[in-house]
Amino acid sequence: MMQLLVNCGFSLVYFLGNVVSWRTLAILALVPGAFQLVGLPFIPESPRWLAGVGRVKEFKASLQQLRSKNADISQEVEEIQDSVDESKDDPKARVGDILQRKYAYALTVGLGLMLLQQLGGTSGVAYYGSSVIQKAGFSTTVGTIIISLVQVPIAAVGLFLMDICGRRLLLMVSAGGMSICSFLVALSFVLQGLNLLRGITPIMAIIGLTGYFTAFSIGMAGIPWIIMAEIFPMNVKALAGTLVTLVNWSSSWVMTYSFNFMMQWSPAATFFILATTCALTVVFTMKLVPETKGRTLEDIHKSMMRLD
């Protein structure tokens, strides 16, 4: 759902960017931020956190609110309480604790997915999409509208596929699709540089870019965040989540900063590099990422500890 709404935002910005200046667009971006600020006080506290600090009554009320008032939460309450009771024996987590060997597997999966998500070029391609389209020789207005129209329905499809296909399969399909589409864009720039198929290369590029965003939306966009939230035990979840998020946005900054320079150096080589990175993501997912569909958090944590 988060990725679906992010795609709605991107699509809206892409549309508005064709009719208003970037300054006006920046001012309009204040509006959803203001709505979010107003809505934050109404978000219920995390049930696991409430249970961890001994606020049992509020813990049950929060869980009931999240599951709906008629849902039977008794079994889930017991599982969460058991997990919290077990973690009470552990000392309070410090920054260095997340580097312990028993968390190595979870940390490798979490950090690996976040790094590969960003090094696959998503931030750079998204932020410089119109420039890429222009370099490819296609109309930026038409190109951004095409990409905008595709992103929202594809994200909705990914939402339904999540619990049908599972996280792991969707990740591999998503990364594989991004790799193929990046290769197609790279090939279009190679042909353009050789003055071959000049009438076809812009179409190849826009098909590749649209496919790239499509593949990203169904898996690599949101699933790494879901897996990150599922694989870390409660006693280190806050620290691990902070570290993984820091790595994600730091690598996003690196990709965003360097992407324009890479495109000036060689558009074809840039997308060949992205294609290779996305292909490595498929291998990483196949070898290391566990399937978490249909499993409780407690079961996931225990299995990852056994695999360590």
Short mmCIF file of C-alpha atoms in Angstrom, two decimals:
data_model
loop_
_atom_site.label_atom_id
_atom_site.label_comp_id
_atom_site.label_asym_id
_atom_site.label_seq_id
_atom_site.Cartn_x
_atom_site.Cartn_y
_atom_site.Cartn_z
CA MET A 1 0.00 0.00 0.00
CA MET A 2 2.85 2.38 0.82
CA GLN A 3 4.44 1.80 -2.58
CA LEU A 4 1.07 2.19 -4.33
CA LEU A 5 0.63 5.60 -2.73
CA VAL A 6 4.26 6.56 -3.44
CA ASN A 7 3.63 5.73 -7.09
CA CYS A 8 0.48 7.84 -7.03
CA GLY A 9 2.60 10.72 -5.73
CA PHE A 10 5.29 10.22 -8.36
CA SER A 11 2.70 10.02 -11.13
CA LEU A 12 1.00 13.20 -9.93
CA VAL A 13 4.35 15.03 -9.79
CA TYR A 14 5.28 13.81 -13.27
CA PHE A 15 1.94 15.10 -14.60
CA LEU A 16 2.14 18.44 -12.79
CA GLY A 17 5.77 18.88 -13.83
CA ASN A 18 4.58 19.24 -17.42
CA VAL A 19 2.31 22.19 -16.63
CA VAL A 20 3.86 24.11 -13.70
CA SER A 21 7.35 25.34 -12.79
CA TRP A 22 9.57 23.40 -10.40
CA ARG A 23 9.22 26.16 -7.79
CA THR A 24 5.44 25.86 -7.83
CA LEU A 25 5.80 22.09 -7.64
CA ALA A 26 8.02 22.42 -4.56
CA ILE A 27 5.44 24.62 -2.85
CA LEU A 28 2.63 22.16 -3.68
CA ALA A 29 4.68 19.42 -2.00
CA LEU A 30 4.05 21.17 1.35
CA VAL A 31 0.37 20.19 1.22
CA PRO A 32 0.65 16.39 1.70
CA GLY A 33 3.33 16.98 4.36
CA ALA A 34 0.89 19.15 6.30
CA PHE A 35 -1.83 16.47 6.07
CA GLN A 36 0.64 13.87 7.32
CA LEU A 37 1.58 16.04 10.30
CA VAL A 38 -2.09 16.37 11.26
CA GLY A 39 -2.69 12.62 10.89
CA LEU A 40 0.29 11.37 12.90
CA PRO A 41 -1.34 11.74 16.36
CA PHE A 42 -4.10 9.33 15.28
CA ILE A 43 -1.70 6.46 14.48
CA PRO A 44 -1.86 3.73 17.18
CA GLU A 45 1.34 2.79 19.03
CA SER A 46 3.08 -0.44 18.10
CA PRO A 47 1.49 -3.31 20.10
CA ARG A 48 4.88 -5.01 20.56
CA TRP A 49 6.41 -1.83 21.92
CA LEU A 50 3.51 -1.34 24.36
CA ALA A 51 3.87 -4.95 25.50
CA GLY A 52 7.62 -4.47 25.90
CA VAL A 53 7.20 -1.52 28.29
CA GLY A 54 4.51 -3.29 30.34
CA ARG A 55 1.46 -1.30 29.17
CA VAL A 56 -0.62 -4.46 28.76
CA LYS A 57 -4.07 -2.85 28.57
CA GLU A 58 -2.95 -0.38 25.92
CA PHE A 59 -1.10 -3.17 24.09
CA LYS A 60 -4.30 -5.20 23.71
CA ALA A 61 -6.34 -2.13 22.76
CA SER A 62 -3.83 -1.12 20.08
CA LEU A 63 -3.70 -4.63 18.62
CA GLN A 64 -7.51 -4.82 18.62
CA GLN A 65 -7.69 -1.48 16.82
CA LEU A 66 -5.24 -2.68 14.16
CA ARG A 67 -7.01 -6.03 13.65
CA SER A 68 -10.62 -4.62 13.85
CA LYS A 69 -12.92 -4.70 16.86
CA ASN A 70 -14.52 -8.08 16.05
CA ALA A 71 -11.23 -9.94 15.42
CA ASP A 72 -10.08 -12.64 17.85
CA ILE A 73 -6.63 -11.52 18.96
CA SER A 74 -6.18 -13.90 21.93
CA GLN A 75 -3.65 -16.19 20.23
CA GLU A 76 -1.67 -13.29 18.79
CA VAL A 77 -1.63 -11.62 22.22
CA GLU A 78 -0.12 -14.77 23.75
CA GLU A 79 2.52 -15.08 21.01
CA ILE A 80 3.57 -11.44 21.33
CA GLN A 81 3.60 -11.62 25.13
CA ASP A 82 5.73 -14.78 25.05
CA SER A 83 8.15 -13.11 22.66
CA VAL A 84 8.36 -10.03 24.89
CA ASP A 85 8.89 -12.15 28.01
CA GLU A 86 11.74 -14.02 26.31
CA SER A 87 13.41 -10.78 25.25
CA LYS A 88 13.28 -9.36 28.80
CA ASP A 89 16.19 -11.61 29.70
CA ASP A 90 18.31 -9.90 27.06
CA PRO A 91 20.22 -6.77 28.11
CA LYS A 92 19.10 -3.45 26.67
CA ALA A 93 20.34 -3.23 23.11
CA ARG A 94 23.25 -0.91 22.36
CA VAL A 95 24.64 0.16 19.01
CA GLY A 96 27.36 -2.50 19.05
CA ASP A 97 24.88 -5.29 19.82
CA ILE A 98 23.51 -5.37 16.30
CA LEU A 99 26.96 -6.44 15.09
CA GLN A 100 26.84 -9.68 17.10
CA ARG A 101 27.26 -12.89 15.13
CA LYS A 102 23.75 -14.13 15.90
CA TYR A 103 22.28 -11.18 13.98
CA ALA A 104 24.72 -11.45 11.06
CA TYR A 105 22.33 -13.28 8.74
CA ALA A 106 19.42 -10.88 9.31
CA LEU A 107 21.72 -7.89 8.97
CA THR A 108 23.21 -9.24 5.73
CA VAL A 109 19.75 -9.70 4.23
CA GLY A 110 18.46 -6.31 5.40
CA LEU A 111 21.49 -4.27 4.36
CA GLY A 112 21.99 -6.24 1.15
CA LEU A 113 18.46 -5.66 -0.09
CA MET A 114 18.59 -1.94 0.71
CA LEU A 115 21.95 -1.46 -0.98
CA LEU A 116 20.93 -3.40 -4.06
CA GLN A 117 17.59 -1.58 -4.25
CA GLN A 118 19.38 1.76 -4.53
CA LEU A 119 22.46 0.68 -6.49
CA GLY A 120 20.05 -0.72 -9.06
CA GLY A 121 19.56 2.95 -9.97
CA THR A 122 15.97 3.53 -8.90
CA SER A 123 16.52 6.97 -7.35
CA GLY A 124 18.69 8.22 -10.19
CA VAL A 125 16.37 6.97 -12.93
CA ALA A 126 13.31 8.35 -11.14
CA TYR A 127 14.77 11.80 -10.46
CA TYR A 128 16.47 12.16 -13.84
CA GLY A 129 13.82 10.29 -15.83
CA SER A 130 12.96 13.25 -18.06
CA SER A 131 16.66 13.82 -18.84
CA VAL A 132 17.10 10.16 -19.80
CA ILE A 133 14.05 10.33 -22.05
CA GLN A 134 15.39 13.50 -23.67
CA LYS A 135 18.82 11.93 -24.30
CA ALA A 136 17.08 8.95 -25.86
CA GLY A 137 15.42 11.30 -28.39
CA PHE A 138 11.87 10.78 -27.14
CA SER A 139 9.35 13.49 -26.15
CA THR A 140 9.79 14.19 -22.43
CA THR A 141 6.13 15.19 -22.03
CA VAL A 142 4.78 12.04 -23.66
CA GLY A 143 7.42 9.84 -22.01
CA THR A 144 6.74 11.03 -18.45
CA ILE A 145 2.98 10.70 -19.00
CA ILE A 146 3.41 7.10 -20.23
CA ILE A 147 5.52 6.20 -17.19
CA SER A 148 3.03 7.94 -14.88
CA LEU A 149 0.08 6.03 -16.31
CA VAL A 150 1.81 2.67 -15.86
CA GLN A 151 3.14 3.08 -12.30
CA VAL A 152 -0.15 3.20 -10.39
CA PRO A 153 -1.96 0.12 -11.82
CA ILE A 154 1.25 -1.94 -11.66
CA ALA A 155 1.75 -1.07 -7.99
CA ALA A 156 -1.85 -2.16 -7.38
CA VAL A 157 -1.13 -5.49 -9.10
CA GLY A 158 1.96 -5.94 -6.91
CA LEU A 159 -0.20 -5.35 -3.85
CA PHE A 160 -2.38 -8.36 -4.70
CA LEU A 161 0.53 -10.55 -5.80
CA MET A 162 2.39 -10.05 -2.50
CA ASP A 163 0.59 -12.77 -0.58
CA ILE A 164 -0.08 -14.95 -3.62
CA CYS A 165 3.44 -15.34 -5.03
CA GLY A 166 5.39 -14.55 -1.87
CA ARG A 167 8.09 -11.97 -1.24
CA ARG A 168 11.06 -13.95 -2.55
CA LEU A 169 9.63 -14.82 -5.98
CA LEU A 170 8.34 -11.29 -6.54
CA LEU A 171 11.77 -9.89 -5.65
CA MET A 172 13.48 -12.13 -8.19
CA VAL A 173 10.93 -11.36 -10.91
CA SER A 174 11.16 -7.64 -10.13
CA ALA A 175 14.97 -7.48 -10.15
CA GLY A 176 15.16 -9.70 -13.23
CA GLY A 177 12.73 -7.44 -15.09
CA MET A 178 14.71 -4.35 -14.08
CA SER A 179 17.90 -6.00 -15.38
CA ILE A 180 16.37 -6.87 -18.76
CA CYS A 181 14.82 -3.42 -19.16
CA SER A 182 18.06 -1.64 -18.18
CA PHE A 183 19.86 -3.72 -20.79
CA LEU A 184 17.26 -2.66 -23.39
CA VAL A 185 17.81 1.02 -22.57
CA ALA A 186 21.59 0.54 -22.72
CA LEU A 187 21.27 -1.19 -26.09
CA SER A 188 19.18 1.69 -27.45
CA PHE A 189 21.97 4.15 -26.51
CA VAL A 190 24.60 1.89 -28.10
CA LEU A 191 22.63 1.78 -31.36
CA GLN A 192 22.04 5.52 -31.16
CA GLY A 193 25.78 6.10 -30.79
CA LEU A 194 26.43 3.94 -33.87
CA ASN A 195 23.74 5.81 -35.85
CA LEU A 196 21.80 2.58 -36.33
CA LEU A 197 18.00 2.20 -36.25
CA ARG A 198 17.53 5.89 -35.41
CA GLY A 199 13.77 5.60 -35.78
CA ILE A 200 13.52 2.70 -33.36
CA THR A 201 16.02 3.54 -30.58
CA PRO A 202 13.82 6.20 -28.86
CA ILE A 203 10.95 3.69 -28.73
CA MET A 204 13.31 1.02 -27.36
CA ALA A 205 14.41 3.43 -24.64
CA ILE A 206 10.89 4.41 -23.54
CA ILE A 207 9.79 0.76 -23.53
CA GLY A 208 12.84 -0.09 -21.41
CA LEU A 209 12.27 2.76 -18.96
CA THR A 210 8.57 1.99 -18.64
CA GLY A 211 9.37 -1.69 -18.08
CA TYR A 212 12.06 -0.75 -15.55
CA PHE A 213 9.59 1.25 -13.45
CA THR A 214 6.97 -1.47 -13.88
CA ALA A 215 9.32 -4.20 -12.64
CA PHE A 216 10.51 -2.01 -9.76
CA SER A 217 6.95 -1.28 -8.60
CA ILE A 218 5.87 -4.91 -8.23
CA GLY A 219 8.71 -5.97 -5.95
CA MET A 220 11.96 -4.12 -5.34
CA ALA A 221 10.14 -0.92 -4.40
CA GLY A 222 8.34 -2.12 -1.28
CA ILE A 223 9.35 -5.69 -0.42
CA PRO A 224 12.82 -4.86 1.02
CA TRP A 225 11.07 -2.61 3.56
CA ILE A 226 8.60 -5.37 4.44
CA ILE A 227 11.36 -7.96 4.90
CA MET A 228 13.40 -5.49 6.95
CA ALA A 229 10.46 -5.10 9.32
CA GLU A 230 10.01 -8.88 9.60
CA ILE A 231 13.50 -10.32 10.09
CA PHE A 232 14.87 -8.48 13.13
CA PRO A 233 13.98 -9.57 16.70
CA MET A 234 12.22 -7.04 18.88
CA ASN A 235 15.23 -6.30 21.13
CA VAL A 236 17.28 -4.96 18.18
CA LYS A 237 14.49 -3.98 15.79
CA ALA A 238 14.79 -0.24 16.41
CA LEU A 239 18.60 -0.20 16.08
CA ALA A 240 18.62 -2.50 13.06
CA GLY A 241 15.80 -0.60 11.38
CA THR A 242 17.64 2.68 11.89
CA LEU A 243 20.88 1.27 10.48
CA VAL A 244 19.17 -0.30 7.45
CA THR A 245 17.23 2.91 6.74
CA LEU A 246 20.44 4.96 7.04
CA VAL A 247 22.16 2.68 4.52
CA ASN A 248 19.19 2.88 2.15
CA TRP A 249 18.98 6.66 2.03
CA SER A 250 22.76 7.13 2.08
CA SER A 251 23.12 4.89 -0.95
CA SER A 252 20.13 6.68 -2.50
CA TRP A 253 22.00 9.97 -2.10
CA VAL A 254 25.14 8.48 -3.67
CA MET A 255 23.16 7.15 -6.63
CA THR A 256 21.21 10.39 -7.08
CA TYR A 257 24.36 12.51 -6.89
CA SER A 258 26.42 10.33 -9.24
CA PHE A 259 23.73 9.39 -11.79
CA ASN A 260 23.92 12.62 -13.78
CA PHE A 261 27.72 12.39 -13.98
CA MET A 262 27.44 8.76 -15.08
CA MET A 263 24.99 9.74 -17.83
CA GLN A 264 27.35 12.47 -19.03
CA TRP A 265 30.18 9.91 -19.11
CA SER A 266 28.22 7.24 -20.99
CA PRO A 267 24.44 6.60 -21.01
CA ALA A 268 24.94 3.11 -22.42
CA ALA A 269 27.55 2.12 -19.82
CA THR A 270 25.38 3.56 -17.03
CA PHE A 271 22.47 1.29 -17.88
CA PHE A 272 24.74 -1.71 -18.48
CA ILE A 273 26.01 -1.20 -14.90
CA LEU A 274 22.42 -1.00 -13.61
CA ALA A 275 21.50 -4.15 -15.54
CA THR A 276 24.41 -6.02 -13.95
CA THR A 277 23.52 -4.80 -10.44
CA CYS A 278 19.89 -5.90 -10.86
CA ALA A 279 21.06 -9.32 -12.10
CA LEU A 280 23.21 -9.64 -8.96
CA THR A 281 20.10 -8.81 -6.92
CA VAL A 282 18.38 -11.88 -8.38
CA VAL A 283 21.32 -14.07 -7.30
CA PHE A 284 21.44 -12.46 -3.83
CA THR A 285 17.72 -13.04 -3.31
CA MET A 286 17.89 -16.62 -4.55
CA LYS A 287 20.81 -17.50 -2.25
CA LEU A 288 20.12 -15.53 0.93
CA VAL A 289 16.65 -14.00 1.25
CA PRO A 290 14.14 -16.19 3.16
CA GLU A 291 10.46 -16.49 2.27
CA THR A 292 8.43 -14.78 5.01
CA LYS A 293 4.94 -15.08 3.52
CA GLY A 294 2.37 -16.52 5.91
CA ARG A 295 4.78 -16.79 8.86
CA THR A 296 4.60 -15.08 12.23
CA LEU A 297 7.38 -12.73 13.24
CA GLU A 298 8.36 -15.08 16.05
CA ASP A 299 8.73 -18.01 13.63
CA ILE A 300 10.83 -15.92 11.25
CA HIS A 301 13.16 -14.80 14.03
CA LYS A 302 13.67 -18.33 15.34
CA SER A 303 14.41 -19.73 11.89
CA MET A 304 16.91 -16.98 11.13
CA MET A 305 18.68 -17.59 14.42
CA ARG A 306 18.94 -21.31 13.58
CA LEU A 307 20.36 -20.48 10.16
CA ASP A 308 23.01 -18.21 11.72
#
